[in-house]
PDB file of C-alpha atoms in Angstrom:
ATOM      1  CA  UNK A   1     -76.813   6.084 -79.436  1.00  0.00           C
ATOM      2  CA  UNK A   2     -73.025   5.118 -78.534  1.00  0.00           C
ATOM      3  CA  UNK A   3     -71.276   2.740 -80.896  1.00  0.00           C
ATOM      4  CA  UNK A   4     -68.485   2.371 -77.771  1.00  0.00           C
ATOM      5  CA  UNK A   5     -69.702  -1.410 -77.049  1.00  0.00           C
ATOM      6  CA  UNK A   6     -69.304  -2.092 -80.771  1.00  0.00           C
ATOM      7  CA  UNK A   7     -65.381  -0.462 -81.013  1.00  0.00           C
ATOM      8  CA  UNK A   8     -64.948  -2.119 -77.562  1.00  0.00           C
ATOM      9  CA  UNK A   9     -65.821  -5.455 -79.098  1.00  0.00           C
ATOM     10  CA  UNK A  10     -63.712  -4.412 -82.031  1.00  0.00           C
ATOM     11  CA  UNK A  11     -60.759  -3.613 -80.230  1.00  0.00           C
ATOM     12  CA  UNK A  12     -60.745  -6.962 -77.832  1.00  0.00           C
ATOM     13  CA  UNK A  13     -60.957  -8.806 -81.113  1.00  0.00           C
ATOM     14  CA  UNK A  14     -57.628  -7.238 -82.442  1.00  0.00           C
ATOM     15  CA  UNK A  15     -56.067  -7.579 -79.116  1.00  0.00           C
ATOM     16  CA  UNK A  16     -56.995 -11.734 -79.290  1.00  0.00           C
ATOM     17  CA  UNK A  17     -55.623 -12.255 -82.383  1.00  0.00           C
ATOM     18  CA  UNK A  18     -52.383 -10.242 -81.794  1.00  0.00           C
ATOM     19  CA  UNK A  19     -51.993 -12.145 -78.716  1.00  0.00           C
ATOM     20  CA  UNK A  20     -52.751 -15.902 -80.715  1.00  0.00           C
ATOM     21  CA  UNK A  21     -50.759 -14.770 -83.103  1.00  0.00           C
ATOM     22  CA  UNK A  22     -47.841 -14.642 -80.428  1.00  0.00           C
ATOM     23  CA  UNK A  23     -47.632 -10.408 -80.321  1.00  0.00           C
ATOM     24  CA  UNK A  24     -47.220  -9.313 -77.087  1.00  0.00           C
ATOM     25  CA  UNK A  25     -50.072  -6.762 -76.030  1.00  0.00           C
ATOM     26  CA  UNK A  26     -48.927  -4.071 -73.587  1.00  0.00           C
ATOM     27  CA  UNK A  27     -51.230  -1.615 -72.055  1.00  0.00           C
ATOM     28  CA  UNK A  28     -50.573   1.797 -72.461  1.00  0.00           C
ATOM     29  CA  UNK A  29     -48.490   3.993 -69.841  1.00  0.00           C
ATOM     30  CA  UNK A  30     -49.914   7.154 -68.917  1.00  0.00           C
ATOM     31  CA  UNK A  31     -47.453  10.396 -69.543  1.00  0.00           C
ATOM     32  CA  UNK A  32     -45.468  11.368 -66.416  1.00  0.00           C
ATOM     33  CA  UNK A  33     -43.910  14.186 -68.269  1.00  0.00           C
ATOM     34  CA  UNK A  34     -43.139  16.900 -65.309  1.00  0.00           C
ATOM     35  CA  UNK A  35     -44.776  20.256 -65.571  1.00  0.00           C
ATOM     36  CA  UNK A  36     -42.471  21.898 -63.707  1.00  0.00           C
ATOM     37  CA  UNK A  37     -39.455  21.362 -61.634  1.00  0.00           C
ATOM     38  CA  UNK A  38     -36.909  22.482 -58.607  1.00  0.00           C
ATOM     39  CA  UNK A  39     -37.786  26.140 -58.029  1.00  0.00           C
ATOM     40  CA  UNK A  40     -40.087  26.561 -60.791  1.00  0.00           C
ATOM     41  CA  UNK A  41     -42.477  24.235 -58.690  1.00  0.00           C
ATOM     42  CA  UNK A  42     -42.734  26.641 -55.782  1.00  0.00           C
ATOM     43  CA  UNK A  43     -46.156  27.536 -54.969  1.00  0.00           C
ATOM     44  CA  UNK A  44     -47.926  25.242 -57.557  1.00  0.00           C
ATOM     45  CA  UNK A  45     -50.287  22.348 -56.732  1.00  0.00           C
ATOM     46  CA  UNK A  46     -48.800  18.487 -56.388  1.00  0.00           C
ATOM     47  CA  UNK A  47     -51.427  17.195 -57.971  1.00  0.00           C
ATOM     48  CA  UNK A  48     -52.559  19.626 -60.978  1.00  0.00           C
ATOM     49  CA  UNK A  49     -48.883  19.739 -61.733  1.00  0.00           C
ATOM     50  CA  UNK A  50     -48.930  15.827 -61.857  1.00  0.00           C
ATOM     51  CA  UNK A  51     -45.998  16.182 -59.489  1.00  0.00           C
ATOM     52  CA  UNK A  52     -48.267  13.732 -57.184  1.00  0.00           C
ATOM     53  CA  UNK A  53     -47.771  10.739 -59.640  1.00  0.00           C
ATOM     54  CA  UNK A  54     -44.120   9.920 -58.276  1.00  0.00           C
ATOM     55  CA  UNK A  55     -44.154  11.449 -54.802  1.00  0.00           C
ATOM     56  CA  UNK A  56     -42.884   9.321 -52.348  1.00  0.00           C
ATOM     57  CA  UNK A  57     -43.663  10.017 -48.605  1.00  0.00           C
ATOM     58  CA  UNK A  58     -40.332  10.851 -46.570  1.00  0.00           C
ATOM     59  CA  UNK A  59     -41.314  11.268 -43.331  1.00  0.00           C
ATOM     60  CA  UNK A  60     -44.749  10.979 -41.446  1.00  0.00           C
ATOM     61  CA  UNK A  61     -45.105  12.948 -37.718  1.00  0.00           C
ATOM     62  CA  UNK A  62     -47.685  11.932 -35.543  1.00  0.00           C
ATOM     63  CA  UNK A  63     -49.439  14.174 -33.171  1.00  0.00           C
ATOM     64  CA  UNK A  64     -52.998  13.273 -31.081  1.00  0.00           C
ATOM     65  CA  UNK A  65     -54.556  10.446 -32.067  1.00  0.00           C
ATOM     66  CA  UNK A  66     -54.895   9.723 -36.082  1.00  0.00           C
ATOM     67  CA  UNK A  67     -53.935  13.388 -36.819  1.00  0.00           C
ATOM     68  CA  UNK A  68     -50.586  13.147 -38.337  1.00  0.00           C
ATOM     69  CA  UNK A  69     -48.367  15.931 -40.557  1.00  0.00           C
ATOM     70  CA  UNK A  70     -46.493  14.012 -44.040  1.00  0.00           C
ATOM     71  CA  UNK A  71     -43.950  15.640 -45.991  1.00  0.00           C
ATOM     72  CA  UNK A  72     -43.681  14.492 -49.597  1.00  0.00           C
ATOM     73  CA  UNK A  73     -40.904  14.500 -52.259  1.00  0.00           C
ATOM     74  CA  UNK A  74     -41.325  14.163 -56.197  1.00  0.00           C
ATOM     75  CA  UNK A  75     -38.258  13.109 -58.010  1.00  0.00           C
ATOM     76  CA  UNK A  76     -39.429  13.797 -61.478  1.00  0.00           C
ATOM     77  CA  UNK A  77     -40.213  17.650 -60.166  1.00  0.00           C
ATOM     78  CA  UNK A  78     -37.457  17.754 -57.665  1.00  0.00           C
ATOM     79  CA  UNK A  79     -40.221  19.082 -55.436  1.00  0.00           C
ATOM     80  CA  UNK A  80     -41.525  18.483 -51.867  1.00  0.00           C
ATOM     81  CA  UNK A  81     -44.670  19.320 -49.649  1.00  0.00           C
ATOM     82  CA  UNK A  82     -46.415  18.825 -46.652  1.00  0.00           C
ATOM     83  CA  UNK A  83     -49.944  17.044 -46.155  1.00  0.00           C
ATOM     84  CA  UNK A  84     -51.847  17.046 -43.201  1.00  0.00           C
ATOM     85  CA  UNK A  85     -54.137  13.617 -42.073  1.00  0.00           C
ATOM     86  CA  UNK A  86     -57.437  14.008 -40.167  1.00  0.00           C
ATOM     87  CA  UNK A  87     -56.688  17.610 -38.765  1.00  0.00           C
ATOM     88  CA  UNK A  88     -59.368  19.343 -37.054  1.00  0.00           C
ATOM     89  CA  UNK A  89     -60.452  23.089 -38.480  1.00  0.00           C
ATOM     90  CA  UNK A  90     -58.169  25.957 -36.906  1.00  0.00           C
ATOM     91  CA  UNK A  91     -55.026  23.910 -37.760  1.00  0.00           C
ATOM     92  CA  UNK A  92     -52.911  25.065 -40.669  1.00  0.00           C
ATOM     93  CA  UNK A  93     -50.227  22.897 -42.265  1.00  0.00           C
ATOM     94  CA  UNK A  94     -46.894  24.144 -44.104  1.00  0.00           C
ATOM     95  CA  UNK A  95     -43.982  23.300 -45.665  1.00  0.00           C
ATOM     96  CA  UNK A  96     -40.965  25.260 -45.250  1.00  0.00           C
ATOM     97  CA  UNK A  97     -37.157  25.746 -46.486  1.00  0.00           C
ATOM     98  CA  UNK A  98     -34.666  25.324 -43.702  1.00  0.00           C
ATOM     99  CA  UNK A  99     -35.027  29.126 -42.304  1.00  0.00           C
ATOM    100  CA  UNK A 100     -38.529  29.402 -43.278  1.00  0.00           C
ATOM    101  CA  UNK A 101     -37.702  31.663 -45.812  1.00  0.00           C
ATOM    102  CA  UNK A 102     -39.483  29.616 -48.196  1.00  0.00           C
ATOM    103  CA  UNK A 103     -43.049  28.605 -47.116  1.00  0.00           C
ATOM    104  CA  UNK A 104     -46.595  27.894 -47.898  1.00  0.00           C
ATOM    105  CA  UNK A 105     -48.805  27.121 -45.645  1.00  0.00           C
ATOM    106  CA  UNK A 106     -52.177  26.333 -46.104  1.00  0.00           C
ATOM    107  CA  UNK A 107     -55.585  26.188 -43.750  1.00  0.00           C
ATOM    108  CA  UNK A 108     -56.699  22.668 -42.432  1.00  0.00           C
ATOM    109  CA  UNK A 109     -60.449  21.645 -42.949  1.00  0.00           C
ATOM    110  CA  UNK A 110     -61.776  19.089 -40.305  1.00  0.00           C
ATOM    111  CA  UNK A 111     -64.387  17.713 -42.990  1.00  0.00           C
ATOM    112  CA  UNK A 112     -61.135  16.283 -45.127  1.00  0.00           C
ATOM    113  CA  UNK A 113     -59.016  13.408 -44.115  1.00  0.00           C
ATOM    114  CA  UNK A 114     -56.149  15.312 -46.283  1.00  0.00           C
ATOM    115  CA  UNK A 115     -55.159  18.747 -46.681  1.00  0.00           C
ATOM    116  CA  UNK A 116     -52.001  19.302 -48.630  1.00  0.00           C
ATOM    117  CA  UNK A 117     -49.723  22.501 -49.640  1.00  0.00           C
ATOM    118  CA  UNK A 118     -47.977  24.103 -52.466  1.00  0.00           C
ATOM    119  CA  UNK A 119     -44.916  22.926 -52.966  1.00  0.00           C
ATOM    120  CA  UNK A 120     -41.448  24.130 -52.361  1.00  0.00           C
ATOM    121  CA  UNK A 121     -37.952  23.701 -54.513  1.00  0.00           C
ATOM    122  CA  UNK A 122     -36.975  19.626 -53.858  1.00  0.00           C
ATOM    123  CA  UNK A 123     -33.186  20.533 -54.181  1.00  0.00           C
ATOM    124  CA  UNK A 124     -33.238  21.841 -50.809  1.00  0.00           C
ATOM    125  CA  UNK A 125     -34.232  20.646 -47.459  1.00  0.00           C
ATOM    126  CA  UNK A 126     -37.700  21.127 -46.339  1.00  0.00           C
ATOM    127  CA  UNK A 127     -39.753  20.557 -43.452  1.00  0.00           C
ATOM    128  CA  UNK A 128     -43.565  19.525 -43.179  1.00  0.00           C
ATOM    129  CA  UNK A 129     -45.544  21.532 -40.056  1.00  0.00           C
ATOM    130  CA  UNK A 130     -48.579  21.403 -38.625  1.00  0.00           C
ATOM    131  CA  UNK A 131     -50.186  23.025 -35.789  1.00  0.00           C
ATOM    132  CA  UNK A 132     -53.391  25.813 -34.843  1.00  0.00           C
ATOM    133  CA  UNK A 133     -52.704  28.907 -37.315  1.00  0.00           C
ATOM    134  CA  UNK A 134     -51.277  31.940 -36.236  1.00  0.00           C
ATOM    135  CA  UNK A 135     -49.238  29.892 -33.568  1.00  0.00           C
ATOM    136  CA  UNK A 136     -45.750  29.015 -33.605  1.00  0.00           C
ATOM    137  CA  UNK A 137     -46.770  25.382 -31.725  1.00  0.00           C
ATOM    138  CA  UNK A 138     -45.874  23.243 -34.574  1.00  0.00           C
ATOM    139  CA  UNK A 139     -45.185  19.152 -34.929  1.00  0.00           C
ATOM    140  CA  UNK A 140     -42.393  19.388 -37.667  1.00  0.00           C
ATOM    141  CA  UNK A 141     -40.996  16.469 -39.665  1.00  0.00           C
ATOM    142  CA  UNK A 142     -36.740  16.710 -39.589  1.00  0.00           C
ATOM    143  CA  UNK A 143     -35.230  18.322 -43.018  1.00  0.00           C
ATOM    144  CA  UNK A 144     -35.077  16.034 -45.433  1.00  0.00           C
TER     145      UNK A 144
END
């Protein structure tokens, strides 16, 4: 058996008698330490990178309906990428450099309300996509 409801109980205690006591209590901050940044980001994973913590959403493009493309920016990574909202299968959604020499691009799934890419070096502009795969009829953000 689990003595967590006893150090729980323990550990409310201290707090109440640091805070009658006139200590201020602060909760603790979770790490935002960067795992990677600028062009070391390229082709890693928001999220797993905990690039996602800070990103900010620059731009969103609509398209049919609730289906809309989002391009992303994380200051901490100097990083960017593209997320895709309630597309349908056969779509694919990308993020790109300004000449699309830079991209990654990844297959939509109709069963997720978000699909999102790699990312892509934040120094630079960059572009979020989406459209069916293997097509160049894309909905793009502008450069940001």
């Amino acid at each position: 058996m689990s003595n967590a409801p006893t150090r729980l109980l323990a550990v409310l205690t201290a707090s109440l008698a640091l805070v009658a006591a006139g200590i201020a209590v602060a909760p603790a901050q979770p790490a935002t330490a960067a795992a990677c940044s600028g062009a070391g980001c390229n082709g890693k994973d928001p999220d797993t990178t905990g690039c996602a913590q800070d990103g900010k959403l620059l731009e969103t493009k609509a398209l049919d309906g609730s289906v809309k493309v989002q391009l992303f920016g994380s200051a901490a990574c100097k990083a960017k990428w593209a997320r895709s909202v309630d597309a349908p299968n056969g779509g694919a959604v990308m993020v790109a450099n300004r000449d699309y020499s830079v991209k990654y691009t990844r297959k939509t799934d109709g069963a997720r309300k978000y699909v999102w890419t790699a990312m892509i070096n934040g120094n630079n502009p960059a572009r979020a996509c989406l459209g069916p795969q293997n097509s160049d009829a894309l909905t793009c953000t502008a450069l940001h």
